Amino acid sequence: MQRTFLTNLALLLVLNLLVKPFFILGIDAEVQVRAGTEAYGSYAALLSLSFLLNILLDLGITNYNTRNIAQHTHLLKKHFSGIIGVRLVLVGLYAIVTFATAWVLGYKLEQVGLLAVLVLNQVLVATVLYLRSNIAGAQLYTTDSLLSVLDRVLLIGLVGWLLWVRYAGVPFPIEAFVWAQTAAYATTALVALVIVLRRAGGLRITWNGAFMWVVLRQSFPYALLILLMTFYYRTDTVMLERMLPDGALQAGIYAQGFRFFEAFNMLGYLFAGLLLPMFSRMIKQREDVAPLTGLAYRLVLAGALAVAVAGSFHARAIMDLRYDENTAQSAPAFAVLIWCFTAVCTTYIFGTLLTAAGDLKALNWMAACGMLLNIGLNLFLIPRYQALGAAWASLITQGLTALVQMTIATRKFRFAIPWKGVFSALAYAAGLLALAWWSAGWPVGKALLVLAFGAMALAFATRLIDLRGLRQAIALPKGR
């Protein structure tokens, strides 16, 4: 399984490094520049609102389905037809609750109009993720990897044409960006549907009440976990926009730094998407998950620490590379937010392992406490420090919840504490900090290049990444 993980991770990283950072930092950031910080801030707040409640579209079915199909591939045809019926009901529920929430929060009619398109987009995205869960659960990792970037490839083409041809030299309407997303997501959903139908042997929507109840009951713990984690991951922008007199501006400032964090976070998420079906199958077959867990965490930690150190030391220069306005305010928020990447990557390994094991009770308690902590910190910090306060609220919450998940997983699976690995990580982090301090006064391009090559050298020198171990893992027979 280590070999399967490494080969498919390599494909995922190549595809996503070529596509997603360019979309987020090139296309999405250019949209903010052309549309204006306040207009984009209002859009970002509405987008976060649509994210907060999109668990109602899924109710944990996607994660449940990935785990279930990975362990029982023969159930794909039966479950696919039944679950599609459940999801159609959930679409109506999600739309009603989202619009009711927008009304309670006092959004204006024109904002609700934009929210309606964002709701449609969330429906399409959730559909793509569900369809991909069937593909990943069936161990079709290469196909799933290609689907993971299809929507962004389409968006780069569509929005690129809108930015530099259709609306060249004139203000860019944020609505055009939203409708381009609709077209890209709909196309991706159609492609994924065709692939799944070939595996499932066709589609016949069924309305079996007993089956729906069983699926919803078994997926509810997954739904609760995702809902709670989404709240402490996405409430910051909404609270900034609603709590402050210049809320739209502050949300836009926060979005500048958050965009860079999100670009890297998408790469971290690849680990979770790849590991969930692998962990699920290994646990079902009673295989030892410790080697794969250790390998995945060492790889993701090496990258996350390098990104966090580079981002925090060169925050202002990085913001100035992409934006012309408000960089003095967004740089401090970004310098804090980028450290969330290390915490979130820890969650992507240990939280995914616990999800695969079905140990959701402890995870839900952890997520509930994290949500309450995040809301409380935001209520205290946002009025005092605006976007920077929201960034600190995120870092504290993400750091503590990551530590809890690592502790729970270590106890559940009786992992021995790898002291050599701990000392390697500390030595690696110390080396990175020294290198960043030494190169702090250099031009940002040169400094980041030195840090990138230095991080690779340090990772191997400290044996945080064991080159011999990687070679042995790749040489293992397929599936081990």
Coordinates of C-alpha atoms in Angstrom, one line a residue:
M1 CA 0.0 0.0 0.0
Q2 CA 3.0 2.4 0.6
R3 CA 4.0 1.9 -3.1
T4 CA 0.4 2.6 -4.3
F5 CA 0.3 5.7 -2.0
L6 CA 3.6 7.1 -3.3
T7 CA 2.9 6.5 -7.0
N8 CA -0.6 8.0 -6.9
L9 CA 0.5 10.8 -4.6
A10 CA 3.2 11.7 -7.2
L11 CA 0.5 11.9 -9.9
L12 CA -1.8 13.9 -7.8
L13 CA 0.9 16.4 -6.8
V14 CA 2.1 16.9 -10.4
L15 CA -1.4 17.5 -11.7
N16 CA -2.5 19.8 -8.9
L17 CA 0.8 21.8 -8.8
L18 CA 0.4 22.5 -12.5
V19 CA -3.2 23.6 -12.1
K20 CA -4.6 24.7 -8.7
P21 CA -1.9 27.2 -7.6
F22 CA -2.1 28.9 -10.9
F23 CA -5.9 29.1 -10.6
I24 CA -5.9 30.5 -7.1
L25 CA -3.0 32.8 -7.3
G26 CA -3.3 33.7 -10.9
I27 CA -7.0 33.6 -11.9
D28 CA -8.8 34.0 -8.6
A29 CA -6.5 36.7 -7.3
E30 CA -6.8 38.6 -10.6
V31 CA -10.5 38.5 -10.2
Q32 CA -10.2 40.2 -6.8
V33 CA -7.9 42.9 -8.2
R34 CA -10.2 43.6 -11.1
A35 CA -13.5 43.4 -9.2
G36 CA -12.2 45.4 -6.2
T37 CA -11.5 44.4 -2.6
E38 CA -14.9 45.3 -1.3
A39 CA -16.9 43.5 -4.1
Y40 CA -14.7 40.4 -3.7
G41 CA -15.0 40.6 0.1
S42 CA -18.8 40.5 -0.2
Y43 CA -18.5 37.5 -2.6
A44 CA -16.1 35.8 -0.2
A45 CA -18.5 36.2 2.7
L46 CA -21.4 34.8 0.7
L47 CA -19.2 31.9 -0.5
S48 CA -18.3 31.1 3.1
L49 CA -22.0 31.2 4.1
S50 CA -22.8 28.7 1.3
F51 CA -19.9 26.5 2.6
L52 CA -21.1 26.6 6.2
L53 CA -24.3 24.8 5.4
N54 CA -23.3 22.6 2.5
I55 CA -23.1 19.6 4.8
L56 CA -26.9 19.5 4.4
L57 CA -26.2 18.6 0.7
D58 CA -24.3 15.5 1.8
L59 CA -24.9 14.7 5.5
G60 CA -21.6 12.8 5.5
I61 CA -22.6 10.5 2.7
T62 CA -19.5 11.1 0.6
N63 CA -17.0 10.1 3.4
Y64 CA -19.3 7.2 4.4
N65 CA -19.5 6.1 0.8
T66 CA -15.8 6.3 0.2
R67 CA -15.1 4.1 3.2
N68 CA -18.0 1.7 2.4
I69 CA -17.2 1.2 -1.3
A70 CA -13.4 0.7 -0.5
Q71 CA -14.4 -2.1 1.9
H72 CA -17.3 -3.5 -0.2
T73 CA -16.7 -2.7 -3.9
H74 CA -19.6 -5.0 -5.0
L75 CA -22.1 -2.6 -3.4
L76 CA -21.5 0.2 -5.8
K77 CA -24.4 -0.5 -8.1
K78 CA -27.0 -1.0 -5.3
H79 CA -25.9 2.0 -3.2
F80 CA -25.5 4.4 -6.2
S81 CA -29.1 4.2 -7.3
G82 CA -30.4 4.5 -3.7
I83 CA -28.1 7.3 -2.6
I84 CA -28.9 9.5 -5.6
G85 CA -32.5 9.6 -4.4
V86 CA -31.4 10.7 -0.9
R87 CA -29.3 13.5 -2.3
L88 CA -32.1 15.0 -4.4
V89 CA -34.1 15.5 -1.2
L90 CA -31.0 17.0 0.5
V91 CA -30.7 19.6 -2.2
G92 CA -34.0 21.1 -1.3
L93 CA -33.2 21.1 2.4
Y94 CA -29.9 22.8 1.8
A95 CA -31.4 25.6 -0.3
I96 CA -34.2 26.3 2.1
V97 CA -31.9 26.5 5.2
T98 CA -29.3 28.6 3.4
F99 CA -31.7 31.2 2.2
A100 CA -33.4 31.3 5.6
T101 CA -30.0 31.9 7.2
A102 CA -29.2 34.7 4.7
W103 CA -32.5 36.4 5.6
V104 CA -31.8 36.1 9.4
L105 CA -28.3 37.6 8.8
G106 CA -29.9 40.6 7.0
Y107 CA -28.5 40.1 3.5
K108 CA -30.0 42.4 0.8
L109 CA -31.9 41.1 -2.2
E110 CA -29.1 41.6 -4.7
Q111 CA -26.8 39.6 -2.4
V112 CA -29.3 36.8 -2.1
G113 CA -29.4 36.7 -6.0
L114 CA -25.7 36.0 -6.1
L115 CA -26.1 33.5 -3.2
A116 CA -28.6 31.6 -5.3
V117 CA -26.0 30.9 -8.0
L118 CA -23.4 30.0 -5.3
V119 CA -26.0 27.5 -3.9
L120 CA -26.3 26.0 -7.3
N121 CA -22.5 25.7 -7.5
Q122 CA -22.3 24.0 -4.1
V123 CA -24.9 21.5 -5.3
L124 CA -22.7 20.7 -8.4
V125 CA -19.5 20.5 -6.3
A126 CA -21.1 18.2 -3.8
T127 CA -22.3 16.0 -6.7
V128 CA -18.8 15.8 -8.1
L129 CA -17.3 14.9 -4.8
Y130 CA -19.9 12.1 -4.3
L131 CA -19.3 10.7 -7.8
R132 CA -15.6 10.8 -7.1
S133 CA -16.1 8.9 -3.8
N134 CA -17.4 6.0 -5.9
I135 CA -14.4 6.2 -8.2
A136 CA -11.8 6.4 -5.3
G137 CA -13.6 3.7 -3.3
A138 CA -13.3 1.4 -6.4
Q139 CA -9.5 2.1 -6.2
L140 CA -9.5 4.0 -9.6
Y141 CA -6.9 6.4 -8.3
T142 CA -5.6 7.7 -11.6
T143 CA -9.1 8.5 -12.9
D144 CA -9.9 10.3 -9.6
S145 CA -6.7 12.3 -9.9
L146 CA -7.6 13.5 -13.3
L147 CA -11.1 14.5 -12.2
S148 CA -9.6 16.4 -9.2
V149 CA -8.2 19.1 -11.6
L150 CA -10.8 19.0 -14.4
D151 CA -13.0 21.8 -13.0
R152 CA -9.9 24.1 -12.4
V153 CA -8.6 23.5 -15.9
L154 CA -12.0 24.5 -17.3
L155 CA -12.1 27.5 -15.0
I156 CA -8.7 28.7 -16.1
G157 CA -9.8 28.7 -19.7
L158 CA -13.2 30.3 -19.1
V159 CA -12.2 32.9 -16.6
G160 CA -9.0 33.7 -18.4
W161 CA -11.0 34.5 -21.5
L162 CA -13.4 36.6 -19.5
L163 CA -10.6 38.6 -17.8
W164 CA -8.4 39.2 -20.7
V165 CA -10.8 39.2 -23.7
R166 CA -14.4 39.7 -22.8
Y167 CA -13.8 42.3 -20.1
A168 CA -10.4 43.5 -21.0
G169 CA -9.8 47.1 -19.9
V170 CA -13.2 47.4 -18.1
P171 CA -14.3 46.6 -14.5
F172 CA -14.8 42.9 -14.0
P173 CA -18.3 41.8 -12.7
I174 CA -18.0 39.2 -9.9
E175 CA -21.2 37.6 -11.3
A176 CA -19.3 36.5 -14.4
F177 CA -16.8 34.7 -12.2
V178 CA -19.6 32.9 -10.4
W179 CA -21.4 31.8 -13.6
A180 CA -18.1 30.5 -15.0
Q181 CA -17.8 28.3 -12.0
T182 CA -21.3 27.0 -12.7
A183 CA -20.3 25.9 -16.2
A184 CA -17.0 24.3 -15.1
Y185 CA -18.6 22.4 -12.2
A186 CA -21.6 21.2 -14.4
T187 CA -19.2 19.8 -17.1
T188 CA -17.1 18.0 -14.5
A189 CA -20.1 16.5 -12.9
L190 CA -21.3 15.2 -16.2
V191 CA -17.9 13.6 -17.0
A192 CA -17.8 12.0 -13.5
L193 CA -21.4 10.7 -13.9
V194 CA -20.6 9.0 -17.2
I195 CA -17.6 7.2 -15.6
V196 CA -19.6 6.0 -12.6
L197 CA -22.5 4.9 -14.7
R198 CA -20.1 2.6 -16.6
R199 CA -19.0 1.0 -13.3
A200 CA -22.5 0.8 -11.9
G201 CA -24.2 -0.5 -15.0
G202 CA -26.7 2.3 -15.4
L203 CA -28.8 4.5 -13.1
R204 CA -32.3 3.9 -11.8
I205 CA -33.3 6.3 -9.0
T206 CA -35.0 4.5 -6.2
W207 CA -37.0 5.9 -3.3
N208 CA -36.6 3.2 -0.7
G209 CA -37.4 4.7 2.7
A210 CA -35.8 2.0 4.7
F211 CA -32.6 2.3 2.7
M212 CA -32.6 6.1 3.0
W213 CA -32.9 5.8 6.7
V214 CA -30.1 3.3 7.0
V215 CA -27.7 5.5 4.9
L216 CA -28.6 8.7 6.8
R217 CA -28.3 7.0 10.2
Q218 CA -24.9 5.6 9.3
S219 CA -23.6 8.7 7.6
F220 CA -24.9 11.1 10.3
P221 CA -21.7 11.0 12.5
Y222 CA -19.7 12.0 9.3
A223 CA -22.1 14.8 8.7
L224 CA -21.9 16.2 12.2
L225 CA -18.1 16.1 12.0
I226 CA -17.9 17.9 8.7
L227 CA -20.5 20.5 9.8
L228 CA -18.6 21.3 13.0
M229 CA -15.2 21.5 11.3
T230 CA -16.6 23.6 8.5
F231 CA -17.9 26.1 11.1
Y232 CA -14.5 26.7 12.7
Y233 CA -12.9 26.7 9.3
R234 CA -15.2 29.1 7.5
T235 CA -16.9 31.3 10.1
D236 CA -14.0 33.8 10.1
T237 CA -14.9 35.6 6.9
V238 CA -18.6 35.7 7.7
M239 CA -18.0 37.1 11.2
L240 CA -15.6 39.7 9.8
E241 CA -18.1 40.9 7.3
R242 CA -21.0 41.0 9.7
M243 CA -19.3 42.3 12.9
L244 CA -17.3 45.3 11.6
P245 CA -18.4 48.7 10.1
D246 CA -16.0 48.1 7.3
G247 CA -16.7 44.4 7.2
A248 CA -16.6 43.9 3.5
L249 CA -13.2 45.6 3.3
Q250 CA -11.8 43.5 6.2
A251 CA -13.2 40.3 4.7
G252 CA -11.4 41.2 1.4
I253 CA -8.1 41.9 3.3
Y254 CA -8.5 38.5 5.1
A255 CA -9.2 36.8 1.7
Q256 CA -5.9 38.1 0.3
G257 CA -3.9 36.1 2.9
F258 CA -6.4 33.2 3.1
R259 CA -6.1 32.7 -0.7
F260 CA -2.4 31.7 -0.4
F261 CA -3.2 29.4 2.6
E262 CA -6.0 27.9 0.6
A263 CA -3.7 27.2 -2.4
F264 CA -1.4 25.2 -0.3
N265 CA -4.2 23.6 1.7
M266 CA -5.6 22.1 -1.5
L267 CA -2.3 20.2 -1.8
G268 CA -2.6 19.0 1.7
Y269 CA -6.2 17.8 1.1
L270 CA -4.9 15.5 -1.6
F271 CA -3.3 13.4 1.1
A272 CA -6.7 13.0 2.9
G273 CA -8.5 12.1 -0.4
L274 CA -5.9 9.5 -1.2
L275 CA -5.5 8.0 2.3
L276 CA -9.2 7.6 3.2
P277 CA -9.9 4.6 0.9
M278 CA -6.4 3.1 1.6
F279 CA -6.8 3.3 5.4
S280 CA -10.3 2.0 5.1
R281 CA -9.3 -1.1 3.2
M282 CA -6.2 -1.7 5.4
I283 CA -8.3 -1.5 8.6
K284 CA -10.9 -3.9 7.0
Q285 CA -8.1 -6.4 6.2
R286 CA -6.5 -5.9 9.6
E287 CA -3.2 -4.6 8.1
D288 CA -0.8 -2.5 10.1
V289 CA -1.4 1.2 9.3
A290 CA 1.6 2.6 11.2
P291 CA 4.1 2.5 8.3
L292 CA 1.8 4.3 5.9
T293 CA 0.7 6.8 8.6
G294 CA 4.3 7.6 9.4
L295 CA 5.4 7.9 5.8
A296 CA 2.5 10.2 4.9
Y297 CA 3.0 12.4 7.9
R298 CA 6.7 12.8 7.4
L299 CA 6.2 13.8 3.8
V300 CA 3.4 16.3 4.5
L301 CA 5.2 17.8 7.6
A302 CA 8.3 18.5 5.6
G303 CA 6.4 20.5 3.0
A304 CA 4.1 22.2 5.5
L305 CA 6.9 23.5 7.8
A306 CA 8.8 24.8 4.8
V307 CA 5.8 26.7 3.5
A308 CA 5.0 28.1 6.9
V309 CA 8.5 29.4 7.6
A310 CA 8.9 30.9 4.1
G311 CA 5.4 32.5 4.2
S312 CA 5.8 34.0 7.7
F313 CA 9.3 35.4 7.1
H314 CA 8.4 36.9 3.7
A315 CA 4.7 37.7 4.2
R316 CA 4.7 41.4 3.0
A317 CA 6.9 40.7 0.0
I318 CA 4.6 37.8 -1.1
M319 CA 1.5 40.0 -0.7
D320 CA 3.2 42.7 -2.7
L321 CA 4.0 40.3 -5.5
R322 CA 0.3 39.7 -6.1
Y323 CA -1.7 42.7 -4.8
D324 CA -1.5 46.5 -5.1
E325 CA -3.8 47.5 -2.3
N326 CA -4.1 46.8 1.5
T327 CA -1.0 44.6 1.6
A328 CA 0.2 46.2 4.8
Q329 CA -2.9 44.9 6.5
S330 CA -3.1 41.5 4.8
A331 CA 0.5 40.5 5.3
P332 CA 0.4 40.1 9.1
A333 CA -2.8 38.1 8.8
F334 CA -1.1 35.9 6.1
A335 CA 2.0 35.4 8.3
V336 CA -0.3 33.9 11.0
L337 CA -2.6 32.0 8.7
I338 CA 0.1 30.2 6.8
W339 CA 1.1 28.3 10.1
C340 CA -2.5 26.9 10.0
F341 CA -1.3 24.8 7.1
T342 CA 0.9 22.7 9.4
A343 CA -2.0 22.1 11.7
V344 CA -4.4 21.3 9.0
C345 CA -2.0 18.9 7.3
T346 CA -1.7 17.0 10.7
T347 CA -5.5 16.7 10.6
Y348 CA -5.4 15.4 7.1
I349 CA -3.4 12.4 8.2
F350 CA -4.6 11.6 11.7
G351 CA -8.2 12.8 11.3
T352 CA -8.5 10.8 8.1
L353 CA -7.1 7.7 9.9
L354 CA -9.7 8.0 12.6
T355 CA -12.5 8.6 10.0
A356 CA -11.4 5.4 8.2
A357 CA -11.6 3.5 11.5
G358 CA -15.1 4.9 12.1
D359 CA -14.1 6.4 15.4
L360 CA -16.3 9.5 15.1
K361 CA -17.5 10.0 18.6
A362 CA -14.2 11.4 19.8
L363 CA -13.7 13.4 16.6
N364 CA -17.2 15.0 17.0
W365 CA -16.5 16.1 20.6
M366 CA -13.2 17.5 19.4
A367 CA -14.8 19.4 16.6
A368 CA -17.6 20.8 18.8
C369 CA -15.1 22.2 21.2
G370 CA -13.1 23.6 18.3
M371 CA -16.2 25.3 16.9
L372 CA -17.1 26.9 20.2
L373 CA -13.4 27.9 20.8
N374 CA -13.2 29.5 17.3
I375 CA -16.4 31.5 17.6
G376 CA -15.4 32.7 21.1
L377 CA -12.0 33.7 19.9
N378 CA -13.4 35.5 16.9
L379 CA -15.9 37.4 19.1
F380 CA -13.1 38.6 21.3
L381 CA -10.3 39.2 18.7
I382 CA -12.1 40.5 15.6
P383 CA -13.3 43.8 17.2
R384 CA -9.8 44.4 18.5
Y385 CA -7.5 43.2 15.7
Q386 CA -9.9 42.8 12.6
A387 CA -8.4 40.4 10.0
L388 CA -5.4 39.7 12.1
G389 CA -7.6 38.7 15.0
A390 CA -9.5 36.2 12.8
A391 CA -6.2 34.7 11.7
W392 CA -5.1 34.1 15.3
A393 CA -8.4 32.6 16.1
S394 CA -7.9 30.2 13.2
L395 CA -4.4 29.2 14.2
I396 CA -5.2 28.6 17.9
T397 CA -8.2 26.5 17.0
Q398 CA -6.5 24.5 14.2
G399 CA -3.4 23.9 16.3
L400 CA -5.3 22.5 19.3
T401 CA -7.7 20.3 17.3
A402 CA -4.8 18.9 15.3
L403 CA -2.9 18.0 18.6
V404 CA -6.1 16.3 19.9
Q405 CA -6.5 14.2 16.8
M406 CA -2.9 13.1 16.8
T407 CA -3.2 12.1 20.5
I408 CA -6.5 10.1 19.9
A409 CA -5.0 8.3 16.9
T410 CA -1.8 7.4 18.7
R411 CA -3.7 5.9 21.6
K412 CA -6.3 4.1 19.5
F413 CA -3.8 2.4 17.2
R414 CA -1.1 2.1 20.0
F415 CA 1.5 3.8 17.9
A416 CA 4.9 3.9 19.6
I417 CA 6.3 7.5 19.8
P418 CA 9.0 7.7 17.1
W419 CA 11.5 9.7 19.1
K420 CA 14.0 9.6 16.1
G421 CA 11.3 11.2 14.0
V422 CA 10.5 13.8 16.6
F423 CA 14.2 14.9 16.9
S424 CA 14.4 14.8 13.1
A425 CA 11.4 17.2 12.8
L426 CA 12.8 19.5 15.5
A427 CA 16.2 19.6 13.7
Y428 CA 14.5 20.2 10.4
A429 CA 12.4 23.1 11.8
A430 CA 15.5 24.7 13.5
G431 CA 17.4 24.4 10.2
L432 CA 14.6 26.1 8.3
L433 CA 14.3 28.9 10.8
A434 CA 18.1 29.5 10.7
L435 CA 18.0 29.5 6.9
A436 CA 15.0 31.9 6.8
W437 CA 16.7 34.3 9.2
W438 CA 19.9 34.2 7.2
S439 CA 18.1 35.0 4.0
A440 CA 15.6 37.5 5.4
G441 CA 17.1 40.6 3.8
W442 CA 17.4 39.1 0.3
P443 CA 15.1 39.7 -2.7
V444 CA 12.0 37.6 -2.1
G445 CA 12.5 35.4 -5.3
K446 CA 16.1 34.5 -4.4
A447 CA 15.2 33.9 -0.7
L448 CA 12.3 31.6 -1.5
L449 CA 14.4 29.7 -4.0
V450 CA 17.1 29.2 -1.4
L451 CA 14.5 28.1 1.2
A452 CA 13.0 25.6 -1.3
F453 CA 16.3 23.9 -2.1
G454 CA 17.4 24.2 1.5
A455 CA 14.2 22.5 2.7
M456 CA 14.8 19.5 0.5
A457 CA 18.4 19.2 1.6
L458 CA 17.5 19.5 5.3
A459 CA 14.7 17.0 5.0
F460 CA 17.1 14.3 3.7
A461 CA 20.0 15.4 6.0
T462 CA 17.9 15.2 9.1
R463 CA 16.3 12.0 7.9
L464 CA 12.8 13.5 8.3
I465 CA 12.4 11.9 4.9
D466 CA 14.4 8.7 4.7
L467 CA 15.6 8.3 1.1
R468 CA 16.3 4.6 1.7
G469 CA 12.9 4.0 3.1
L470 CA 11.3 5.7 0.1
R471 CA 13.2 3.5 -2.2
Q472 CA 12.2 0.4 -0.3
A473 CA 8.5 1.5 -0.3
I474 CA 8.5 2.0 -4.0
A475 CA 10.2 -1.3 -4.6
L476 CA 7.5 -3.2 -2.6
P477 CA 5.1 -5.3 -4.6
K478 CA 2.0 -3.4 -5.8
G479 CA -0.7 -3.1 -3.1
R480 CA 1.6 -3.4 -0.2

